[in-house]
Tab-separated table of C-alpha atoms and ligand atoms in Angstrom:
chain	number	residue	atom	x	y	z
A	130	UNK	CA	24.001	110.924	41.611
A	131	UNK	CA	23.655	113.339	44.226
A	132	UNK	CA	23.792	112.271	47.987
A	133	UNK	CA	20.655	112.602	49.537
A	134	UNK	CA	20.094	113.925	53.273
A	135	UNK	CA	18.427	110.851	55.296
A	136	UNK	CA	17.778	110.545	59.542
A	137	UNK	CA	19.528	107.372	59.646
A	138	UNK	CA	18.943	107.531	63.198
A	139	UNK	CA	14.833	107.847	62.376
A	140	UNK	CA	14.621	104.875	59.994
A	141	UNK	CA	16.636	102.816	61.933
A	142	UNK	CA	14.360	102.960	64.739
A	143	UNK	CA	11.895	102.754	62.568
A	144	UNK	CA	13.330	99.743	61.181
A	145	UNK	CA	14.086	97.866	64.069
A	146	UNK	CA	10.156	98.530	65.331
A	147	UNK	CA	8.222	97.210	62.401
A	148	UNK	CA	11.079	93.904	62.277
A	149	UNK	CA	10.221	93.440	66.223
A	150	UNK	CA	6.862	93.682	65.455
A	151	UNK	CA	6.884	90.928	62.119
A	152	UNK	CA	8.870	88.653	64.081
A	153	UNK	CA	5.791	88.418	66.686
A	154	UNK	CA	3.658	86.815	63.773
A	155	UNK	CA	3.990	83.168	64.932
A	156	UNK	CA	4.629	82.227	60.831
A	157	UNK	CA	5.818	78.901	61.095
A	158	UNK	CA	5.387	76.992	58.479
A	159	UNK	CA	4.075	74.644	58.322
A	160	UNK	CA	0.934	75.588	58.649
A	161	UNK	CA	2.653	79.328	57.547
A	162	UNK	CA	-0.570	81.350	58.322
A	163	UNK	CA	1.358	84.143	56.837
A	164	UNK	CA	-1.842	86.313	56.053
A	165	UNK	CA	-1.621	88.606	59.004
A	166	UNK	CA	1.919	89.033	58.426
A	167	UNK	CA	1.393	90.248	55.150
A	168	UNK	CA	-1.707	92.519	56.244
A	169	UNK	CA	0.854	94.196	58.538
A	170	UNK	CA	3.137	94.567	55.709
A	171	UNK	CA	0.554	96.512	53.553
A	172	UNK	CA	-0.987	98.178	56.234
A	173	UNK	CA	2.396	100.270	56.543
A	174	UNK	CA	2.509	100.854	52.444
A	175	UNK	CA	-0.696	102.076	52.831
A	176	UNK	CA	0.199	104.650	55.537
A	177	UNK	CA	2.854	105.553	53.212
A	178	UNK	CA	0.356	105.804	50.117
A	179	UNK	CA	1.713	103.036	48.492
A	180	UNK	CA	-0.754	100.777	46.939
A	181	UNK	CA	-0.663	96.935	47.374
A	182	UNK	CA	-2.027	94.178	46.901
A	183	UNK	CA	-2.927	90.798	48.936
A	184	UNK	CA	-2.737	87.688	46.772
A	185	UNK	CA	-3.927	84.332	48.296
A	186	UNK	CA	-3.093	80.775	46.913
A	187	UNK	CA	-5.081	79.255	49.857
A	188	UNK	CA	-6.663	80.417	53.056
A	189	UNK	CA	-4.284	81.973	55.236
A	190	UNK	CA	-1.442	81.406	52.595
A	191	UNK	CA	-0.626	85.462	51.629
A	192	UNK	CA	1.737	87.020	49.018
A	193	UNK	CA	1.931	90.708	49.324
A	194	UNK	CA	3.102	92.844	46.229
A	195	UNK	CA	3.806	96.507	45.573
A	196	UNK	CA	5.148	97.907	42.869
A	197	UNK	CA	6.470	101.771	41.985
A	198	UNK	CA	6.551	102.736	38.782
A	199	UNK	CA	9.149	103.767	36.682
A	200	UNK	CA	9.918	105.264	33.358
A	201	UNK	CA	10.128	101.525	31.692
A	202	UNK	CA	13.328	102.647	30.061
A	203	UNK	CA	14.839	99.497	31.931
A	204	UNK	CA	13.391	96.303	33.014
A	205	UNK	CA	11.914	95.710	36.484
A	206	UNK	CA	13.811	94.684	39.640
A	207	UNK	CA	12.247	92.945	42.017
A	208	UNK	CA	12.959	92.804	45.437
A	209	UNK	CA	11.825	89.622	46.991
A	210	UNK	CA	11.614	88.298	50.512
A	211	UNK	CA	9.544	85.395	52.450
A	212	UNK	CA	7.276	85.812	55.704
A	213	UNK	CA	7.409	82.108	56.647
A	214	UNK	CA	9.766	81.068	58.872
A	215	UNK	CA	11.047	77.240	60.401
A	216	UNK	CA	10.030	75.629	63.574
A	217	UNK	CA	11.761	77.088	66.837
A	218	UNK	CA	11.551	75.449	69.887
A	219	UNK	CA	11.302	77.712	72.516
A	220	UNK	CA	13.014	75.682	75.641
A	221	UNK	CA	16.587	76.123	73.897
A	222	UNK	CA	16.565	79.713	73.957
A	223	UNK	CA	17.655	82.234	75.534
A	224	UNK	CA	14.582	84.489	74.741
A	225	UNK	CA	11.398	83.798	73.298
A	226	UNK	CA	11.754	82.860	69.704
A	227	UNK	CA	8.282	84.786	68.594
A	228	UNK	CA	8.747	87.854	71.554
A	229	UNK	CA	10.762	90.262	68.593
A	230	UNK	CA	12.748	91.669	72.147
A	231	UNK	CA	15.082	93.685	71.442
A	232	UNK	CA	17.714	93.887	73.956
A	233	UNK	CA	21.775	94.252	74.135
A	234	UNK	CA	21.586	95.582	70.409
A	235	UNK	CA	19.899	92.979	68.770
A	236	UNK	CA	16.433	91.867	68.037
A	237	UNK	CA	15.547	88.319	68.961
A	238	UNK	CA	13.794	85.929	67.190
A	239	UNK	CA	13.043	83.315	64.393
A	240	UNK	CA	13.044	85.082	61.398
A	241	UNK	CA	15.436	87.910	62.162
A	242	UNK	CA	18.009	86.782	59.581
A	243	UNK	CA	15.821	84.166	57.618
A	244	UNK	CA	14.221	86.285	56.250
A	245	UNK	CA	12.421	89.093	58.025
A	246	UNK	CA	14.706	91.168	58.379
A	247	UNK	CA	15.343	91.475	54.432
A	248	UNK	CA	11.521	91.727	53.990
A	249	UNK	CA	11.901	94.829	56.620
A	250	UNK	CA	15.268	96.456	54.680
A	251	UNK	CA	13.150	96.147	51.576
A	252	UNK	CA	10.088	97.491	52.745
A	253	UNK	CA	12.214	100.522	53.512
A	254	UNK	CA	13.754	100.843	50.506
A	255	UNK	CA	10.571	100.950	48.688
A	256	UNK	CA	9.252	103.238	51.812
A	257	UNK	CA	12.145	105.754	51.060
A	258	UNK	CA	11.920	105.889	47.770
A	259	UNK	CA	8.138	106.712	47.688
A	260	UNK	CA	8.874	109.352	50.084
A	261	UNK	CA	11.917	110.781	48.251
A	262	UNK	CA	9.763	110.723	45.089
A	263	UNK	CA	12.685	109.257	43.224
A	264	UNK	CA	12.402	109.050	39.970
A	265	UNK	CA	13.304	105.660	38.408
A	266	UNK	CA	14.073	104.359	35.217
A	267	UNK	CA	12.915	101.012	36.112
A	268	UNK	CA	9.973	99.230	38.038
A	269	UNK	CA	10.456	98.383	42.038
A	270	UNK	CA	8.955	95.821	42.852
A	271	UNK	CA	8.121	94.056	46.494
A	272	UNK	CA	6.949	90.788	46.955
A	273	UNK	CA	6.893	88.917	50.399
A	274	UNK	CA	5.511	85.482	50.013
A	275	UNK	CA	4.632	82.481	51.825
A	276	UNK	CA	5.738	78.705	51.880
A	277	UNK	CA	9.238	79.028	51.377
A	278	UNK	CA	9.860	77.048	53.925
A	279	UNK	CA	8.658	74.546	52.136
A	280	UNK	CA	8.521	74.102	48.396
A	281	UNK	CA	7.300	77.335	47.390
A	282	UNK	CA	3.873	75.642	46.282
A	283	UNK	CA	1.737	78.687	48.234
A	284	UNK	CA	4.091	81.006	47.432
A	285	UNK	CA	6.349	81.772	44.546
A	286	UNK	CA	6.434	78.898	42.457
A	287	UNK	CA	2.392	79.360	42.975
A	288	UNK	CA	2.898	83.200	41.649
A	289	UNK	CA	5.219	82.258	39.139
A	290	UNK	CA	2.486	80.026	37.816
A	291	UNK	CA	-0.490	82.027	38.384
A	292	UNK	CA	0.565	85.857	38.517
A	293	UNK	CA	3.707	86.186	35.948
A	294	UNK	CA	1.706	89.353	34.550
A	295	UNK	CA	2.070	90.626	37.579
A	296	UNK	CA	5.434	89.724	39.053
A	297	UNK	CA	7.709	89.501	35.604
A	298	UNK	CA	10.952	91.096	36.155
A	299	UNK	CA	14.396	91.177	34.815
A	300	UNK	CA	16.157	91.269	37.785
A	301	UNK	CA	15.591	89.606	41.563
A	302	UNK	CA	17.240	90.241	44.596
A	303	UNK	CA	16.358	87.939	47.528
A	304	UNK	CA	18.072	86.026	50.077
A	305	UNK	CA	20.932	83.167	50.063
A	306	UNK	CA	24.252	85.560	50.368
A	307	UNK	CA	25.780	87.577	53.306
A	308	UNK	CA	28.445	89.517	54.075
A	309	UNK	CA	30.971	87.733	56.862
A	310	UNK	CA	33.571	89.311	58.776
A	311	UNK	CA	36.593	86.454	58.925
A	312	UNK	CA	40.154	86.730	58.157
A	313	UNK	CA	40.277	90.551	59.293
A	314	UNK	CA	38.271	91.675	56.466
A	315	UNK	CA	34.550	91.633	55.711
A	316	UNK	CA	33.672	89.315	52.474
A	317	UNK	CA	30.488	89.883	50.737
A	318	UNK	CA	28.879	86.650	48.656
A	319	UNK	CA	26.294	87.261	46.663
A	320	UNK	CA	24.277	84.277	45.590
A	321	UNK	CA	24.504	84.284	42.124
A	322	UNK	CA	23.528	80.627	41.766
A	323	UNK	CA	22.309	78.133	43.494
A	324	UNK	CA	22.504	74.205	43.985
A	325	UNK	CA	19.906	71.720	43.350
A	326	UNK	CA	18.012	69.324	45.419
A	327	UNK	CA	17.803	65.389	45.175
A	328	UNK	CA	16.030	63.017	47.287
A	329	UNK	CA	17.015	59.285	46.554
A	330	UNK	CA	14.828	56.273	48.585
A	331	UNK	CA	17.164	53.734	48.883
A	332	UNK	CA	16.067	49.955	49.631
A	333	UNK	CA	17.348	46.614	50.276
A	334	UNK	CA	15.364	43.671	50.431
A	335	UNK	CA	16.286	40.113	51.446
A	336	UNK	CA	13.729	37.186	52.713
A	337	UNK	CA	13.797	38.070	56.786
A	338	UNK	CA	13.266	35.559	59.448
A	339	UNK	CA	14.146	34.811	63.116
A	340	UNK	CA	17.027	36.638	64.236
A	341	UNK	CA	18.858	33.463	65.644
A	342	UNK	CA	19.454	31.954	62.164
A	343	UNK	CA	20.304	34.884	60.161
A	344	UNK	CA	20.456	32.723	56.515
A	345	UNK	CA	20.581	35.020	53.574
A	346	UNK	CA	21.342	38.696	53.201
A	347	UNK	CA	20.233	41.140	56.145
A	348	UNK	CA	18.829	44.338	54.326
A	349	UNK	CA	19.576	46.278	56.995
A	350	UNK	CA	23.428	45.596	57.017
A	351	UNK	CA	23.379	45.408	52.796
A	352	UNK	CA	21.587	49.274	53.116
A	353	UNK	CA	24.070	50.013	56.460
A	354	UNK	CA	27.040	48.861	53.968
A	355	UNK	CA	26.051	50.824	51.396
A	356	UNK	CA	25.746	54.381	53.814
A	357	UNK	CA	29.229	53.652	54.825
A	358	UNK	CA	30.938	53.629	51.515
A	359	UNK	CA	28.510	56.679	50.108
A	360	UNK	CA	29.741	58.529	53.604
A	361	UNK	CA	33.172	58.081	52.759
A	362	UNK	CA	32.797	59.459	49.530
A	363	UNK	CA	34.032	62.792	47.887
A	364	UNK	CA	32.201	63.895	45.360
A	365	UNK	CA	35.110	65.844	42.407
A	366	UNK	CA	35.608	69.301	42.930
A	367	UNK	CA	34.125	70.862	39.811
A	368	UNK	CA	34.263	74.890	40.097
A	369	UNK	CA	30.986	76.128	37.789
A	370	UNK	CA	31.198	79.335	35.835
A	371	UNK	CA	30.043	80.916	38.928
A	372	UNK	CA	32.761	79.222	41.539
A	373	UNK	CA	34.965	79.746	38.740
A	374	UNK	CA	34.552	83.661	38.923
A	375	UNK	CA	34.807	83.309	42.525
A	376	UNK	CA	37.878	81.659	42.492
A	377	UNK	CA	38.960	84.696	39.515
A	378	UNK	CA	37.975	87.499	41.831
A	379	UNK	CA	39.694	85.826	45.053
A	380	UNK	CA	42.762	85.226	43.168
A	381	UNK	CA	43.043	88.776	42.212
A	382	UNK	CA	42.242	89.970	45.754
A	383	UNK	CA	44.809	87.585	47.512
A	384	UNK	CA	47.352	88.370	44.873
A	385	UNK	CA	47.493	84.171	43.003
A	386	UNK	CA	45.953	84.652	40.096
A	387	UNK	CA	45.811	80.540	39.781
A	388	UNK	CA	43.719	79.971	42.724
A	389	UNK	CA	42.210	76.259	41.978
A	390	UNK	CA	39.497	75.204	44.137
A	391	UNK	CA	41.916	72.902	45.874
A	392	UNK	CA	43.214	75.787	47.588
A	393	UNK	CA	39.232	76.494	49.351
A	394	UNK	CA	39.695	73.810	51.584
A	395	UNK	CA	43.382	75.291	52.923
A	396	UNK	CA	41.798	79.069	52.823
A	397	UNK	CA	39.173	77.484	55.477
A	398	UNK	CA	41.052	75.769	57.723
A	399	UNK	CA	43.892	79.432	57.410
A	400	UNK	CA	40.772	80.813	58.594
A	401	UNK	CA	40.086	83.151	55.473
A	402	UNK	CA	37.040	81.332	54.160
A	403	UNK	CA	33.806	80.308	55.814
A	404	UNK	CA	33.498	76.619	55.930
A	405	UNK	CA	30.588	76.082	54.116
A	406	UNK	CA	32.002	77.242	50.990
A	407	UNK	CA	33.457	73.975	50.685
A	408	UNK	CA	30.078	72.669	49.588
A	409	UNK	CA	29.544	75.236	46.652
A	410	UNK	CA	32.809	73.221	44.867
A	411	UNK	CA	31.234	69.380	44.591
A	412	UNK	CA	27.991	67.530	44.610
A	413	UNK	CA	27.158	66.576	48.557
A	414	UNK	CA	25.010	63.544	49.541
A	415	UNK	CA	23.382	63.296	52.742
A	416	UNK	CA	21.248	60.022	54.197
A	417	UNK	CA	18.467	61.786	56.311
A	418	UNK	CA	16.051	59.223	57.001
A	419	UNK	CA	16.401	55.259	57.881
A	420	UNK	CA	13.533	52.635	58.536
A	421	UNK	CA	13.989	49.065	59.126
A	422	UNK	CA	12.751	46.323	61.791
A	423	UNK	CA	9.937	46.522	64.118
A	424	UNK	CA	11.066	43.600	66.316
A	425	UNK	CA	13.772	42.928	68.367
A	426	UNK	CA	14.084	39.429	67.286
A	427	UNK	CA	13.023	39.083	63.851
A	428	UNK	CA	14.865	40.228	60.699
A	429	UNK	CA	13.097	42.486	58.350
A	430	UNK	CA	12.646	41.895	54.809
A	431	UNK	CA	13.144	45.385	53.658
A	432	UNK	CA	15.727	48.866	55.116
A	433	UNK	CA	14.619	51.862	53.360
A	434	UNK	CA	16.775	54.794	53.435
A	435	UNK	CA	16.450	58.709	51.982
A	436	UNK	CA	19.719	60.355	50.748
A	437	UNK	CA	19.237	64.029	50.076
A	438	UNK	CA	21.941	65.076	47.401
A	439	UNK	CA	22.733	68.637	46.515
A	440	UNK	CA	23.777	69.331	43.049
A	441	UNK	CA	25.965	71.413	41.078
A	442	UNK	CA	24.669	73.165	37.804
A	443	UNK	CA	24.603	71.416	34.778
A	444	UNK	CA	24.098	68.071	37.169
A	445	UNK	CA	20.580	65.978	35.325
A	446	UNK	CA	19.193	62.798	37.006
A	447	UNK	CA	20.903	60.559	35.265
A	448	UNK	CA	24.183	62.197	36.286
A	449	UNK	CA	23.560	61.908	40.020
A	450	UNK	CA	21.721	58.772	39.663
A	451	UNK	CA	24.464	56.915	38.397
A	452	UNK	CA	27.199	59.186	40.722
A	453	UNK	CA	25.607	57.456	43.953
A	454	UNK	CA	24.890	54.317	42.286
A	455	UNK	CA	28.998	53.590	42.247
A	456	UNK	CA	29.364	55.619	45.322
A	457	UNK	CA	27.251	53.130	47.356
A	458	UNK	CA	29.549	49.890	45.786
A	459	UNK	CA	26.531	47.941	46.672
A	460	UNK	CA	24.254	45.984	43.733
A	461	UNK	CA	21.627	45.344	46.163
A	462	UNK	CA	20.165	48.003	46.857
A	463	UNK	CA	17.445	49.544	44.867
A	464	UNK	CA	17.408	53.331	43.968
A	465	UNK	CA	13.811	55.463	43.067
A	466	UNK	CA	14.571	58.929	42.673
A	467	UNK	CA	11.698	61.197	44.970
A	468	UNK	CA	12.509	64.587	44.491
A	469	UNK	CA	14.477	66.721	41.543
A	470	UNK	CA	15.104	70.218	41.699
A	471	UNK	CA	17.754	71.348	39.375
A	472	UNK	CA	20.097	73.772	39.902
A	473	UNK	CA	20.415	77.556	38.648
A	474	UNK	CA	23.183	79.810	38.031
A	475	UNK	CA	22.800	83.379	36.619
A	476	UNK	CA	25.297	85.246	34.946
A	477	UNK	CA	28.041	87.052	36.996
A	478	UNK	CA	28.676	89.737	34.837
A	479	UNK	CA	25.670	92.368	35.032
A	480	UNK	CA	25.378	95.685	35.041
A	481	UNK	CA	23.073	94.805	38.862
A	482	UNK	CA	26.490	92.981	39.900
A	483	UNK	CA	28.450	95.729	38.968
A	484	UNK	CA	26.052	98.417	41.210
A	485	UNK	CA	26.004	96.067	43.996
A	486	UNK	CA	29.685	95.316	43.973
A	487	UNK	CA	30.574	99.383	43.718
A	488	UNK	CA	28.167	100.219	46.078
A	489	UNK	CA	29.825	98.282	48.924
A	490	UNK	CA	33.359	99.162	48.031
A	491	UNK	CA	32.512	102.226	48.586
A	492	UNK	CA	30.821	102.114	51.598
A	493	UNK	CA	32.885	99.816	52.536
A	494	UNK	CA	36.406	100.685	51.683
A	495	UNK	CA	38.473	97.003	52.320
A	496	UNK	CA	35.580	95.167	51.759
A	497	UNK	CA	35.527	92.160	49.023
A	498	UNK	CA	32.428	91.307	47.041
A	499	UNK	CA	32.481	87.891	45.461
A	500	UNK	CA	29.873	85.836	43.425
A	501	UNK	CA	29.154	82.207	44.854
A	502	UNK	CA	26.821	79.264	44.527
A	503	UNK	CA	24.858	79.012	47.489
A	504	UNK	CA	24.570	75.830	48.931
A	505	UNK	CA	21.274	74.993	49.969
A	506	UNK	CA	17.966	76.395	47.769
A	507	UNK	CA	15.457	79.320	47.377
A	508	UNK	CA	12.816	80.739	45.728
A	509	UNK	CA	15.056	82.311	43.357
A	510	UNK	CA	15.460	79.098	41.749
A	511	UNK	CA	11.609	79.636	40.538
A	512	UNK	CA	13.064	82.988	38.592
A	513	UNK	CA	15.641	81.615	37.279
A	514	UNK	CA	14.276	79.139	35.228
A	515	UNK	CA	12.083	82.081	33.312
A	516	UNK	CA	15.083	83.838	32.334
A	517	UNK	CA	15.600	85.919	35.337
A	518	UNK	CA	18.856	87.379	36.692
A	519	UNK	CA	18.731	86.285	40.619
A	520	UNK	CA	20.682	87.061	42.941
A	521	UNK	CA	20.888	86.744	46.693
A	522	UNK	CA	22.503	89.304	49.241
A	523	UNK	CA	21.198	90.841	52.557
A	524	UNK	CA	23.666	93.607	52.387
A	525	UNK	CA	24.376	92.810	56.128
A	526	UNK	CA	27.536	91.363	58.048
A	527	UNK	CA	27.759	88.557	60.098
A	528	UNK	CA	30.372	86.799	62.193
A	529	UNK	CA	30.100	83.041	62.192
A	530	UNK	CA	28.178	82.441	65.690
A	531	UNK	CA	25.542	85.023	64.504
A	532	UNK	CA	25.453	82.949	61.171
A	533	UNK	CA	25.121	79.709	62.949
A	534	UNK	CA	21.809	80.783	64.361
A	535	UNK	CA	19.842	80.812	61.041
A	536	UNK	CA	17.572	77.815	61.478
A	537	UNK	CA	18.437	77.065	64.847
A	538	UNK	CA	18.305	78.809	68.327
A	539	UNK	CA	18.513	82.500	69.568
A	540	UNK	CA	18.227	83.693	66.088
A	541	UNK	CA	18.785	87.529	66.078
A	542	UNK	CA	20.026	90.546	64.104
A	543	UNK	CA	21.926	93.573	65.384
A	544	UNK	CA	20.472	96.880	64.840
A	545	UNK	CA	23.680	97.987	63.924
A	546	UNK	CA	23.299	95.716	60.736
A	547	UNK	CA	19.704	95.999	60.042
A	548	UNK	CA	20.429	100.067	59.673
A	549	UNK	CA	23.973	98.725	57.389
A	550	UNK	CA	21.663	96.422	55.721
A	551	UNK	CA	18.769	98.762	55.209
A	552	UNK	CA	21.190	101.878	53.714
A	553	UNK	CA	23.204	99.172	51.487
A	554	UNK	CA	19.871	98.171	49.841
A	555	UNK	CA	18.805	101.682	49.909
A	556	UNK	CA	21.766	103.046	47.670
A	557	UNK	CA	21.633	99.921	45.277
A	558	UNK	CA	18.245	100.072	44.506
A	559	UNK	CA	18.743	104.057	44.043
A	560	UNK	CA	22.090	103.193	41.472
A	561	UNK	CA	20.264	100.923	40.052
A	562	UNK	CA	16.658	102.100	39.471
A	563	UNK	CA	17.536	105.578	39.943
A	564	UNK	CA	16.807	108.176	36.489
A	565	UNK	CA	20.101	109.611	35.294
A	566	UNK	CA	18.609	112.860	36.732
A	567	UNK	CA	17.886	111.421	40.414
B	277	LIG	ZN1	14.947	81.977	53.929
């Protein structure tokens, strides 16, 4: 393919304007209120001559989706991106988490790397394309949705449900991986599965009474007893075909070809790996929530606790049912299962894995691209289980203070990696969509 002649300097001003602007769309969900956010959204297509549509699961919950067409010699990729964004509270930061400043190089606010800045890199990539006229050999999709915050239920799983006509597609991109500079070089992880999501309500029981004869089990030190053996626990490390390619590729790179997954643990504390892969290796269980007593001297009949568990592929309910069951050591306590989300895992080896993986090598020279499970969950997951290939990279690169701010205060992007972010996803959706002849 030919290179094409773009003012970088243009769209990422451009860029950076619209992204300071979307941030300023108080989205937080809940209640999401994501409709003017989306109007914005297809207010620029429009401009552009791109058509759009608005697609509303309830007041004030909006999807927007655009499509350009290609030859349908290929299946459809998808590029896919939320509006909604988590709680901030503004008196622990720096600047105002809705104000979209943008000031010392970056733009400030909550959403900037979850996930509005995405939304903005793909808006220009299906922006440039329109204006490039590229031809394609496959759809391009864009869909920015609400409620993933939450569980998707006004947003993709809703359109998954109610609008597959409209939104099928063989491939997905979306969020979940990163690029991260650590160890002197910059690794890209794209999220090419995902873990899934328990919630367990654990209770003890026991008869209660007055605090100064304290006959018969106390539920809340049966339930506290329990918590301390299930925090103590370590789950087995248990590499999934898509750790397992991770651990291939890595090899490879660091010259072992037998890199285990004991070795992740002793890459993160050498400093070459970012902590939280250690999660991606081994169910995780979490207690979140815990109730018990209302009065200072009287012993309550029942503690109730919630333990949010994180699973590896392949993991069922009965599996991690009877996994924390012998984790907690403790008979009492009772165990009602809440919440199940399974996980997902697509295959590593694609021909969109291959174009994403060349791409930033090349751009890139020194840079590694590796496949991993992500952690925690997206809407991908929602894809995945209709057949799709998901996978999730903001072509960006982040050291591990900026990553630290996703969820929590002074959120913010550089515009140095929006533009890297915005030409990244720019060139794969060109290798990948592009006609021979583009
Ligand atoms: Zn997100």
């Amino acid at each position: 393919m030919q290179s094409l002649n773009l003012d970088w300097t243009t769209i990422r001003n451009e860029a950076t304007g619209i992204l300071s602007r979307l941030i300023q769309f108080d989205t937080t969900n809940p209640p999401g209120h994501e409709r003017p956010a989306a109007e914005y959204l297809l207010s620029l297509l429009e401009k552009e001559g791109i058509q759009g549509e608005i697609l509303e699961s309830a007041p004030g919950r909006a999807n927007l989706l655009a499509r350009r067409r290609g030859s349908g010699e290929a299946g459809p990729l998808l590029l896919l991106g939320h509006t909604d964004v988590v709680y901030a509270d503004p008196t622990v930061w720096q600047r105002p988490p809705f104000s979209g400043l943008v000031e010392d190089g970056f733009i400030w606010g909550r959403g900037a790397l979850d996930m509005k800045g995405l939304v903005v890199m793909e808006l220009m990539t299906l922006i440039l394309c329109h204006r490039l006229d590229l031809p394609l050999k496959r759809d391009l999709l864009l869909l920015a949705v609400a409620d993933e915050e939450a569980l998707g239920k006004f947003g993709a799983a809703w359109l998954v449900d109610h609008h597959w006509d409209k939104i099928a597609a063989e491939y997905v991109l979306n969020e979940g991986g990163e690029g991260v500079h650590i160890g002197g070089r910059t690794l890209y992880l794209v999220a090419t599965g995902e873990k899934g999501y328990a919630d367990f309500r654990l209770t003890a029981t026991g008869r209660g009474g007055h605090s100064s004869r304290p006959e018969g089990p106390n539920p809340i030190v049966t339930l506290a007893r329990g918590l301390s053996c299930l925090g103590d626990y370590h789950s087995p490390l248990t590499p999934t075909p898509t750790m397992d390619r991770f651990l291939q590729k890595l090899g490879q790179h660091l010259g072992n070809p037998t890199l285990t997954a004991e070795h992740v643990n002793e890459l993160i504390s050498q400093g070459i790996l970012p902590p939280f892969l250690k999660y991606a290796l081994r169910n995780v269980f979490s207690p979140t929530v815990i109730n018990a007593g209302q009065k200072n001297n009287v012993i309550p009949p029942r503690a109730v606790a919630n333990v949010n568990c994180r699973m590896l592929p392949g993991v069922g309910r009965a599996d991690i049912e009877s996994e924390i069951r012998a984790a907690l050591a403790e008979e009492d306590i009772r165990l009602e299962i809440t919440e199940f989300n399974p996980a997902s895992e697509s295959p590593t080896h694609t021909a969109l894995f291959d174009v994403i993986e060349h791409t930033l090598e090349c751009a890139e020279p020194g840079c590694l691209v590796l496949p991993f499970l992500m952690p925690a969950a997206t809407d991908s997951r929602f894809f995945r289980a209709r057949g799709v290939t998901a996978y999730g990279l903001t072509p960006i690169a982040l050291n591990l203070d900026e990553y630290g701010t996703v969820h929590s205060s002074d959120e913010r992007i550089s515009v140095e990696n929006l533009e890297r972010g915005t030409r990244h996803l720019f060139e794969i959706v060109r290798q990948f969509c592009g006609a021979n002849n583009a």
